[in-house]
CSV table of C-alpha atoms and ligand atoms in Angstrom, one decimal:
chain,number,residue,atom,x,y,z
A,1,MET,CA,196.5,88.5,-15.6
A,2,VAL,CA,196.7,90.2,-19.0
A,3,LYS,CA,194.5,89.1,-21.9
A,4,VAL,CA,194.4,90.0,-25.5
A,5,LEU,CA,190.9,89.9,-27.1
A,6,LYS,CA,190.7,89.9,-30.8
A,7,PHE,CA,187.4,90.6,-32.6
A,8,GLY,CA,186.9,89.4,-36.1
A,9,GLY,CA,185.0,91.4,-38.8
A,10,SER,CA,181.6,89.9,-38.1
A,11,CYS,CA,182.0,90.8,-34.4
A,12,ILE,CA,182.9,94.4,-35.2
A,13,GLU,CA,179.3,94.7,-36.6
A,14,LYS,CA,178.1,93.8,-33.1
A,15,MET,CA,179.8,96.5,-31.1
A,16,ASP,CA,177.2,96.4,-28.3
A,17,LYS,CA,178.3,92.7,-27.7
A,18,ILE,CA,182.0,93.8,-27.7
A,19,TRP,CA,181.2,96.5,-25.2
A,20,ARG,CA,179.4,94.0,-22.9
A,21,ILE,CA,182.3,91.5,-23.1
A,22,LEU,CA,184.8,94.2,-22.2
A,23,LYS,CA,182.7,95.5,-19.4
A,24,GLU,CA,182.5,92.0,-17.8
A,25,GLU,CA,186.2,91.3,-18.3
A,26,LYS,CA,187.9,92.1,-15.0
A,27,GLU,CA,191.5,91.3,-16.2
A,28,GLU,CA,193.8,93.8,-17.8
A,29,LYS,CA,192.8,93.8,-21.5
A,30,ILE,CA,194.1,94.7,-24.9
A,31,VAL,CA,191.9,94.6,-28.0
A,32,VAL,CA,192.9,93.7,-31.6
A,33,VAL,CA,190.5,94.3,-34.4
A,34,SER,CA,189.9,93.1,-38.0
A,35,ALA,CA,188.2,95.1,-40.7
A,36,LEU,CA,184.4,94.8,-41.2
A,37,PRO,CA,183.4,91.7,-43.2
A,38,GLU,CA,184.3,91.9,-47.0
A,39,VAL,CA,185.9,95.3,-46.5
A,40,THR,CA,189.4,93.9,-47.2
A,41,ASP,CA,188.2,92.2,-50.4
A,42,GLU,CA,186.7,95.5,-51.5
A,43,LEU,CA,189.9,97.3,-50.8
A,44,TYR,CA,191.9,94.9,-52.9
A,45,ILE,CA,189.5,95.3,-55.8
A,46,SER,CA,189.6,99.1,-55.4
A,47,PHE,CA,193.4,99.3,-56.0
A,48,PRO,CA,195.1,101.1,-57.8
A,49,SER,CA,192.1,103.4,-58.5
A,50,ARG,CA,191.7,103.9,-54.7
A,51,ASP,CA,188.0,104.4,-55.1
A,52,VAL,CA,186.7,104.6,-51.6
A,53,GLU,CA,183.0,105.2,-52.3
A,54,GLY,CA,181.9,101.7,-51.4
A,55,LEU,CA,183.9,101.8,-48.3
A,56,ARG,CA,182.4,105.2,-47.3
A,57,GLU,CA,178.8,103.9,-47.7
A,58,ARG,CA,179.6,100.7,-45.8
A,59,HIS,CA,181.0,102.5,-42.8
A,60,ILE,CA,178.3,105.2,-42.8
A,61,ALA,CA,175.6,102.5,-42.8
A,62,MET,CA,177.4,101.0,-39.8
A,63,VAL,CA,177.5,104.3,-37.9
A,64,GLU,CA,173.9,104.9,-38.6
A,65,ARG,CA,172.9,101.6,-37.0
A,66,MET,CA,174.9,102.4,-33.8
A,67,ASP,CA,173.3,103.3,-30.5
A,68,ALA,CA,175.9,106.0,-29.9
A,69,GLY,CA,174.1,109.4,-29.8
A,70,GLU,CA,174.1,111.9,-32.6
A,71,GLU,CA,177.2,113.9,-31.5
A,72,HIS,CA,179.4,110.9,-31.3
A,73,LYS,CA,178.1,109.7,-34.7
A,74,LYS,CA,178.9,113.0,-36.3
A,75,ALA,CA,182.4,113.0,-34.9
A,76,MET,CA,182.9,109.4,-36.2
A,77,ILE,CA,181.9,110.4,-39.7
A,78,SER,CA,184.1,113.4,-39.8
A,79,ARG,CA,187.1,111.3,-38.6
A,80,MET,CA,186.2,108.7,-41.2
A,81,GLU,CA,186.3,111.3,-44.0
A,82,GLN,CA,189.8,112.4,-42.9
A,83,MET,CA,190.9,108.8,-42.9
A,84,LEU,CA,189.4,108.1,-46.4
A,85,LEU,CA,191.4,111.1,-47.7
A,86,ASN,CA,194.6,109.5,-46.3
A,87,ALA,CA,193.6,106.2,-47.8
A,88,LYS,CA,193.3,107.8,-51.3
A,89,ARG,CA,197.0,108.9,-50.9
A,90,ALA,CA,198.2,105.5,-49.8
A,91,GLU,CA,201.5,104.7,-51.4
A,92,SER,CA,201.1,101.0,-51.9
A,93,LEU,CA,198.5,98.2,-52.0
A,94,ASP,CA,199.4,97.1,-48.5
A,95,ALA,CA,199.1,100.6,-47.1
A,96,PHE,CA,195.7,101.0,-48.9
A,97,VAL,CA,194.2,97.8,-47.5
A,98,SER,CA,195.4,98.6,-44.0
A,99,TYR,CA,192.5,101.2,-43.9
A,100,GLY,CA,190.0,98.4,-43.3
A,101,GLU,CA,191.4,97.8,-39.9
A,102,ARG,CA,192.2,101.5,-39.2
A,103,LEU,CA,188.5,102.4,-39.8
A,104,SER,CA,187.1,99.6,-37.7
A,105,ALA,CA,189.5,100.4,-34.8
A,106,MET,CA,188.5,104.1,-34.9
A,107,LEU,CA,184.8,103.2,-34.9
A,108,LEU,CA,185.1,100.8,-32.0
A,109,GLU,CA,187.2,103.3,-30.0
A,110,ARG,CA,184.5,106.0,-30.5
A,111,TYR,CA,181.6,103.6,-29.8
A,112,LEU,CA,183.2,102.5,-26.5
A,113,ASN,CA,183.9,106.2,-25.6
A,114,SER,CA,180.2,106.9,-26.3
A,115,LYS,CA,179.4,104.3,-23.7
A,116,GLY,CA,181.7,105.9,-21.1
A,117,MET,CA,184.5,103.4,-21.6
A,118,ARG,CA,188.0,104.7,-22.1
A,119,ALA,CA,189.7,103.2,-25.2
A,120,THR,CA,192.5,104.4,-27.5
A,121,VAL,CA,193.5,103.3,-30.9
A,122,LEU,CA,197.1,102.3,-31.3
A,123,GLU,CA,197.8,101.8,-35.0
A,124,SER,CA,200.2,98.9,-35.4
A,125,ASP,CA,202.6,100.8,-37.6
A,126,SER,CA,203.0,103.4,-34.9
A,127,LEU,CA,203.7,100.9,-32.1
A,128,PRO,CA,205.6,99.8,-34.2
A,129,LEU,CA,204.9,96.2,-35.0
A,130,ILE,CA,207.9,95.4,-37.1
A,131,THR,CA,207.7,92.9,-40.0
A,132,ASP,CA,210.1,91.6,-42.5
A,133,GLU,CA,209.5,92.1,-46.2
A,134,SER,CA,207.3,89.1,-46.5
A,135,GLY,CA,205.0,90.1,-43.6
A,136,GLU,CA,206.5,88.0,-40.8
A,137,ILE,CA,206.4,89.7,-37.5
A,138,MET,CA,209.9,90.2,-36.2
A,139,LEU,CA,209.0,89.7,-32.5
A,140,GLU,CA,212.5,90.4,-31.1
A,141,GLU,CA,212.7,93.7,-33.0
A,142,CYS,CA,209.4,95.1,-31.5
A,143,THR,CA,211.0,96.5,-28.4
A,144,SER,CA,208.8,99.5,-27.8
A,145,VAL,CA,205.4,97.7,-28.1
A,146,LYS,CA,205.1,96.6,-24.5
A,147,LYS,CA,205.9,100.1,-23.1
A,148,ARG,CA,203.5,101.8,-25.5
A,149,ILE,CA,200.6,99.5,-24.6
A,150,LYS,CA,201.3,99.6,-20.9
A,151,GLU,CA,201.2,103.4,-20.9
A,152,GLU,CA,197.6,103.3,-22.2
A,153,ILE,CA,196.6,100.7,-19.7
A,154,MET,CA,198.2,102.8,-16.9
A,155,LYS,CA,196.0,105.8,-18.0
A,156,GLY,CA,193.0,103.5,-17.5
A,157,SER,CA,192.3,103.2,-21.2
A,158,ILE,CA,191.8,100.0,-23.2
A,159,PRO,CA,194.3,99.9,-26.1
A,160,ILE,CA,192.7,99.0,-29.5
A,161,ILE,CA,195.2,97.7,-31.9
A,162,THR,CA,194.7,97.4,-35.6
A,163,GLY,CA,195.2,93.8,-36.8
A,164,TYR,CA,196.5,92.5,-40.1
A,165,PHE,CA,199.5,94.8,-40.8
A,166,GLY,CA,202.8,96.1,-39.5
A,167,ILE,CA,205.7,98.1,-40.9
A,168,ASP,CA,209.0,96.9,-42.2
A,169,GLU,CA,212.4,98.4,-41.5
A,170,LYS,CA,212.3,100.6,-44.6
A,171,GLY,CA,209.0,102.1,-43.3
A,172,SER,CA,206.6,100.4,-45.7
A,173,ILE,CA,203.3,99.0,-44.5
A,174,LYS,CA,203.2,95.2,-44.7
A,175,THR,CA,200.1,93.0,-44.4
A,176,LEU,CA,200.3,89.6,-42.7
A,177,GLY,CA,198.3,87.5,-45.1
A,178,ARG,CA,194.6,87.1,-45.2
A,179,GLY,CA,193.0,86.5,-41.8
A,180,GLY,CA,196.2,87.9,-40.3
A,181,SER,CA,194.6,89.7,-37.3
A,182,ASP,CA,194.8,86.5,-35.4
A,183,TYR,CA,198.5,86.6,-35.9
A,184,THR,CA,198.6,90.2,-34.7
A,185,ALA,CA,196.7,89.2,-31.5
A,186,SER,CA,199.1,86.4,-30.6
A,187,ALA,CA,202.2,88.5,-31.4
A,188,ILE,CA,200.9,91.2,-29.1
A,189,ALA,CA,200.2,88.6,-26.4
A,190,TYR,CA,203.8,87.5,-26.8
A,191,LEU,CA,205.2,91.0,-26.6
A,192,ILE,CA,203.3,92.0,-23.5
A,193,ASP,CA,203.6,88.6,-21.7
A,194,ALA,CA,199.8,88.0,-21.7
A,195,GLU,CA,198.5,84.8,-20.3
A,196,ALA,CA,195.7,84.3,-22.8
A,197,VAL,CA,194.4,85.4,-26.2
A,198,GLU,CA,190.7,85.2,-26.9
A,199,LEU,CA,189.8,85.1,-30.6
A,200,TRP,CA,186.2,86.1,-30.9
A,201,LYS,CA,184.4,84.9,-34.0
A,202,ASP,CA,180.9,84.1,-35.2
A,203,THR,CA,181.5,80.4,-35.0
A,204,LYS,CA,181.6,77.9,-32.1
A,205,GLY,CA,185.3,77.0,-32.4
A,206,PHE,CA,187.3,74.3,-34.2
A,207,MET,CA,185.1,71.5,-35.6
A,208,SER,CA,186.0,67.9,-36.3
A,209,ALA,CA,185.4,68.7,-40.0
A,210,ASP,CA,183.8,71.4,-42.1
A,211,PRO,CA,180.1,71.2,-41.1
A,212,LYS,CA,179.2,72.2,-44.7
A,213,ILE,CA,180.7,68.9,-45.7
A,214,VAL,CA,180.0,66.7,-42.7
A,215,GLU,CA,176.7,67.1,-41.0
A,216,LYS,CA,177.8,65.2,-37.9
A,217,ALA,CA,180.9,67.4,-37.4
A,218,HIS,CA,181.3,68.4,-33.7
A,219,LEU,CA,183.1,71.0,-31.7
A,220,ILE,CA,186.5,70.2,-30.4
A,221,GLU,CA,186.9,71.7,-27.0
A,222,GLU,CA,190.7,71.3,-26.6
A,223,LEU,CA,193.5,71.1,-29.1
A,224,SER,CA,197.3,71.0,-28.8
A,225,TYR,CA,199.2,73.8,-30.5
A,226,GLU,CA,200.5,71.3,-33.0
A,227,GLU,CA,197.1,69.9,-33.9
A,228,ALA,CA,195.6,73.4,-34.3
A,229,ALA,CA,198.6,74.6,-36.5
A,230,GLU,CA,198.2,71.5,-38.8
A,231,LEU,CA,194.5,72.0,-39.1
A,232,ALA,CA,194.8,75.8,-39.9
A,233,HIS,CA,197.6,75.3,-42.4
A,234,TYR,CA,195.7,72.6,-44.3
A,235,GLY,CA,192.5,74.5,-44.7
A,236,ALA,CA,190.5,75.1,-41.4
A,237,LYS,CA,189.7,78.7,-42.0
A,238,ILE,CA,189.0,79.5,-38.4
A,239,LEU,CA,192.5,80.4,-37.5
A,240,HIS,CA,195.4,82.1,-39.2
A,241,PRO,CA,198.1,79.4,-39.4
A,242,ARG,CA,200.9,81.6,-38.1
A,243,ALA,CA,198.9,82.7,-35.0
A,244,ILE,CA,200.1,79.6,-33.1
A,245,GLU,CA,203.9,80.4,-33.4
A,246,PRO,CA,204.2,83.3,-30.9
A,247,ALA,CA,201.8,81.6,-28.5
A,248,VAL,CA,203.8,78.4,-28.4
A,249,LYS,CA,207.0,80.2,-27.6
A,250,LYS,CA,205.6,81.5,-24.3
A,251,GLY,CA,202.9,78.9,-23.6
A,252,ILE,CA,200.1,81.4,-24.1
A,253,LYS,CA,196.6,79.8,-24.2
A,254,ILE,CA,194.4,80.6,-27.2
A,255,PHE,CA,190.7,80.5,-26.8
A,256,ILE,CA,188.3,80.6,-29.8
A,257,LYS,CA,185.1,82.1,-28.6
A,258,ASN,CA,181.6,82.7,-30.1
A,259,ILE,CA,180.4,86.3,-30.0
A,260,ASP,CA,176.8,85.2,-30.2
A,261,ASN,CA,177.1,82.9,-27.2
A,262,HIS,CA,179.5,84.1,-24.5
A,263,SER,CA,178.9,81.2,-22.2
A,264,GLU,CA,179.7,78.6,-24.8
A,265,LYS,CA,183.1,76.9,-24.1
A,266,GLY,CA,184.6,77.3,-27.6
A,267,THR,CA,188.0,75.7,-28.3
A,268,LEU,CA,191.1,76.0,-26.0
A,269,ILE,CA,194.4,75.6,-27.8
A,270,SER,CA,197.3,75.0,-25.4
A,271,ASP,CA,200.3,72.7,-24.8
A,272,LYS,CA,198.0,70.1,-23.3
A,273,THR,CA,197.9,67.0,-25.4
A,274,SER,CA,195.4,64.1,-25.6
A,275,GLU,CA,196.0,61.0,-23.7
A,276,LYS,CA,195.2,58.6,-26.5
A,277,ALA,CA,196.5,58.9,-30.0
A,278,LYS,CA,193.5,59.1,-32.4
A,279,ILE,CA,192.3,61.1,-35.3
A,280,ARG,CA,190.3,64.0,-33.9
A,281,ALA,CA,189.8,66.3,-36.9
A,282,ILE,CA,190.0,66.4,-40.7
A,283,SER,CA,190.6,69.4,-42.8
A,284,CYS,CA,191.0,69.8,-46.5
A,285,ARG,CA,192.4,72.3,-49.0
A,286,LYS,CA,191.0,72.5,-52.5
A,287,GLY,CA,192.5,74.6,-55.3
A,288,VAL,CA,195.9,73.0,-55.3
A,289,LYS,CA,197.9,71.1,-58.0
A,290,ILE,CA,200.7,68.6,-58.1
A,291,LEU,CA,203.9,69.5,-60.0
A,292,LYS,CA,205.8,66.3,-60.9
A,293,PHE,CA,209.4,66.6,-62.0
A,294,SER,CA,211.0,63.5,-63.6
A,295,ILE,CA,214.6,63.0,-64.6
A,296,PRO,CA,216.5,59.7,-64.2
A,297,GLY,CA,218.7,59.9,-61.0
A,298,LEU,CA,217.1,63.2,-59.9
A,299,ALA,CA,217.6,62.4,-56.3
A,300,TYR,CA,221.4,62.3,-56.7
A,301,THR,CA,221.6,65.8,-58.2
A,302,LYS,CA,221.1,69.3,-56.7
A,303,ILE,CA,218.0,69.8,-58.8
A,304,PRO,CA,215.4,69.1,-56.1
A,305,GLY,CA,217.0,71.7,-53.9
A,306,LYS,CA,217.0,74.3,-56.7
A,307,ILE,CA,213.3,73.6,-57.6
A,308,ILE,CA,212.2,73.9,-54.0
A,309,ASP,CA,214.3,77.0,-53.4
A,310,ASP,CA,212.9,78.7,-56.5
A,311,HIS,CA,209.4,78.3,-55.2
A,312,TYR,CA,210.3,79.5,-51.7
A,313,ARG,CA,212.1,82.6,-53.0
A,314,LYS,CA,209.0,83.6,-55.0
A,315,GLY,CA,206.9,83.3,-51.9
A,316,ASP,CA,205.0,80.1,-53.0
A,317,LEU,CA,203.6,77.8,-50.3
A,318,ILE,CA,204.6,74.2,-50.7
A,319,TYR,CA,202.0,72.1,-48.9
A,320,ALA,CA,203.5,68.7,-49.4
A,321,ILE,CA,206.7,67.2,-51.0
A,322,SER,CA,207.2,63.6,-52.1
A,323,THR,CA,210.4,62.2,-53.7
A,324,SER,CA,211.7,59.1,-55.4
A,325,GLN,CA,214.9,58.2,-57.1
A,326,ALA,CA,213.8,59.7,-60.4
A,327,SER,CA,211.1,62.2,-59.4
A,328,LEU,CA,210.0,65.0,-57.2
A,329,ALA,CA,206.4,65.9,-56.6
A,330,LEU,CA,205.3,69.2,-55.0
A,331,LEU,CA,201.9,70.3,-54.0
A,332,VAL,CA,201.3,74.0,-54.6
A,333,ASP,CA,198.4,76.4,-55.1
A,334,GLU,CA,196.5,76.1,-58.4
A,335,ASP,CA,197.5,79.6,-59.4
A,336,CYS,CA,201.2,79.1,-58.6
A,337,GLU,CA,203.4,79.8,-61.7
A,338,GLU,CA,206.1,77.4,-62.8
A,339,ARG,CA,209.5,78.4,-61.3
A,340,ALA,CA,212.2,76.0,-62.5
A,341,GLU,CA,212.3,77.0,-66.1
A,342,GLU,CA,214.8,74.3,-67.3
A,343,ILE,CA,212.7,71.3,-66.3
A,344,LYS,CA,209.1,71.3,-67.2
A,345,PRO,CA,206.9,69.5,-64.7
A,346,MET,CA,203.9,67.4,-65.4
A,347,ARG,CA,200.9,68.9,-63.8
A,348,ILE,CA,198.0,67.2,-62.1
A,349,GLU,CA,195.5,70.0,-61.6
A,350,ASN,CA,192.3,70.3,-59.5
A,351,VAL,CA,193.4,68.1,-56.6
A,352,ALA,CA,192.7,68.4,-52.9
A,353,LEU,CA,194.9,67.8,-49.9
A,354,ILE,CA,193.3,66.0,-47.0
A,355,ALA,CA,194.8,66.4,-43.5
A,356,THR,CA,193.9,63.9,-40.8
A,357,VAL,CA,195.0,65.3,-37.5
A,358,GLY,CA,195.4,64.0,-34.0
A,359,TYR,CA,198.1,64.1,-31.3
A,360,ASP,CA,200.8,61.4,-31.8
A,361,ILE,CA,199.0,59.6,-34.6
A,362,GLY,CA,202.2,59.4,-36.6
A,363,MET,CA,203.9,57.4,-33.8
A,364,THR,CA,201.0,54.9,-33.3
A,365,PRO,CA,200.8,51.7,-35.3
A,366,GLY,CA,197.7,51.1,-37.4
A,367,ILE,CA,196.4,54.7,-37.8
A,368,SER,CA,197.7,55.1,-41.4
A,369,ALA,CA,196.2,51.7,-42.2
A,370,ASP,CA,192.8,52.9,-40.9
A,371,VAL,CA,193.0,56.1,-43.0
A,372,PHE,CA,193.9,54.4,-46.2
A,373,LEU,CA,191.5,51.5,-45.6
A,374,SER,CA,188.7,54.0,-45.4
A,375,MET,CA,189.8,55.4,-48.8
A,376,LYS,CA,190.0,51.9,-50.2
A,377,LYS,CA,186.4,51.2,-49.1
A,378,GLU,CA,185.3,54.3,-50.9
A,379,GLY,CA,187.3,53.5,-54.0
A,380,ILE,CA,189.2,56.7,-53.8
A,381,ASN,CA,192.6,56.8,-55.4
A,382,ILE,CA,195.5,58.4,-53.4
A,383,LEU,CA,197.7,60.6,-55.7
A,384,MET,CA,200.3,61.6,-53.2
A,385,ILE,CA,201.1,61.0,-49.5
A,386,SER,CA,203.0,63.2,-47.0
A,387,GLU,CA,203.5,61.5,-43.7
A,388,GLY,CA,206.2,61.5,-41.0
A,389,ALA,CA,207.1,65.1,-41.0
A,390,SER,CA,204.7,65.8,-38.1
A,391,ASP,CA,203.6,63.2,-35.6
A,392,SER,CA,200.2,65.0,-35.5
A,393,ALA,CA,199.2,64.7,-39.1
A,394,ILE,CA,198.8,62.2,-41.9
A,395,ASN,CA,198.2,64.1,-45.2
A,396,PHE,CA,197.4,62.9,-48.7
A,397,VAL,CA,196.1,64.1,-52.0
A,398,VAL,CA,193.0,63.0,-53.9
A,399,ALA,CA,191.2,64.3,-57.1
A,400,GLY,CA,189.4,67.5,-56.3
A,401,GLU,CA,186.0,66.1,-57.1
A,402,GLU,CA,186.5,63.3,-54.6
A,403,CYS,CA,187.5,65.6,-51.7
A,404,ASP,CA,184.1,65.9,-50.0
A,405,ARG,CA,183.4,62.2,-50.3
A,406,ALA,CA,186.8,61.4,-48.8
A,407,VAL,CA,186.3,63.8,-45.8
A,408,LYS,CA,182.8,62.3,-45.2
A,409,ALA,CA,184.2,58.8,-45.2
A,410,LEU,CA,187.1,59.5,-43.0
A,411,HIS,CA,184.9,61.3,-40.5
A,412,ARG,CA,182.5,58.4,-40.4
A,413,ASP,CA,185.1,55.6,-40.2
A,414,LEU,CA,187.7,57.3,-38.0
A,415,ILE,CA,185.9,59.8,-35.8
A,416,GLU,CA,182.2,58.7,-35.5
A,417,VAL,CA,182.8,54.9,-35.5
A,418,LYS,CA,186.3,54.5,-34.1
A,419,ASN,CA,186.3,57.2,-31.4
A,420,GLY,CA,182.6,56.7,-30.5
A,421,ASN,CA,181.9,60.3,-31.7
A,422,GLU,CA,184.3,61.7,-29.1
B,1,LIG,N1,190.9,92.0,-42.7
B,1,LIG,C1,191.9,91.0,-43.0
B,1,LIG,C2,191.3,90.0,-43.9
B,1,LIG,O1,190.1,90.0,-44.3
B,1,LIG,C3,192.5,90.5,-41.8
B,1,LIG,C4,191.6,89.7,-40.9
B,1,LIG,O2,190.4,89.8,-41.0
B,1,LIG,O3,192.1,89.1,-40.0
B,1,LIG,O4,192.0,89.1,-44.3
């Protein structure tokens, strides 16, 4: 069995725990890493000046805390200085921010070496992990990745792969979107035919709602691929939404694991679905707005297609679409610019998208009624509804200031009461 283990930023700060996990793991293993916490934010702020002072201090402090022996620590710092010089020469923003992952991979490699464990960094642009211009991994183009990784494993070394970026066909570094190291991990699992991906984080796993909003939110031990993808797309920050795609294609299991408690079960995401259709989790996305385009007979023209196409071509995400004979409503990020210049939309700003998720709920009578009855009881107005595209999600939009109250009510009425708190 081959496994990919991805360690998030907060885990990288706990290298001794990573070392122990790898020591106990008897399967063939490949590691993927994120940058240290907040380092990617700092890199974005430091461009285009390419000031690396903060970065240097941050990584030196990390090395100083390590139990790695003075010789190893010195070698780490001198390698880091070379890498920072390269970062200062980075030709683009994406190339510059990739240094967050390059630095953490190097530090983990050297730390493991200091413990007598063989490990080798494979930077994802040298594998190469090929992306298109928008940062989507072109899985079928990455023909040399498996061979390159296997060579390291055959040498008895653990490959450590930098998450979050790849390289496009023109040779430019491309990042995969924030939190994209999860996506790297599942793409690598696909490319080397791994059986499982473990995403190590500093949380328990997927929760039935954001515990900051709902005190009684509980861990969900198993989710289907579709449920997890819906929750991630609509706001559950625990998983990069695209991480599911490569895994689904080959039926690779994804485990979310807690670095601070190895024995905790976490969440397993697989093709297994629940027996009974019921709402199992609620996620929400704030910071979105509705754009409403109204023209008599709009549905009979090509205008809706053009408006939607304009947004997609500029790289905007459209979270929900709703149409009528004379109007089209799109839900987009609050900072999304207007694209269709000829028709000015009406804007409803500061709204929130609520996603209620559970396997097969769209095909089961009465579940939508329960969702909207809960909102009626709370006196919360529904501004837009998106249902029927997925059988696993019923989504709708409410005013931003009513978001938390809506999530609390739905959790109480549909998960705690209806499902007997699972
Ligand atoms: N370091 C990147 C970010 O902060 C990618 C990741 O952590 O997965 O978004």
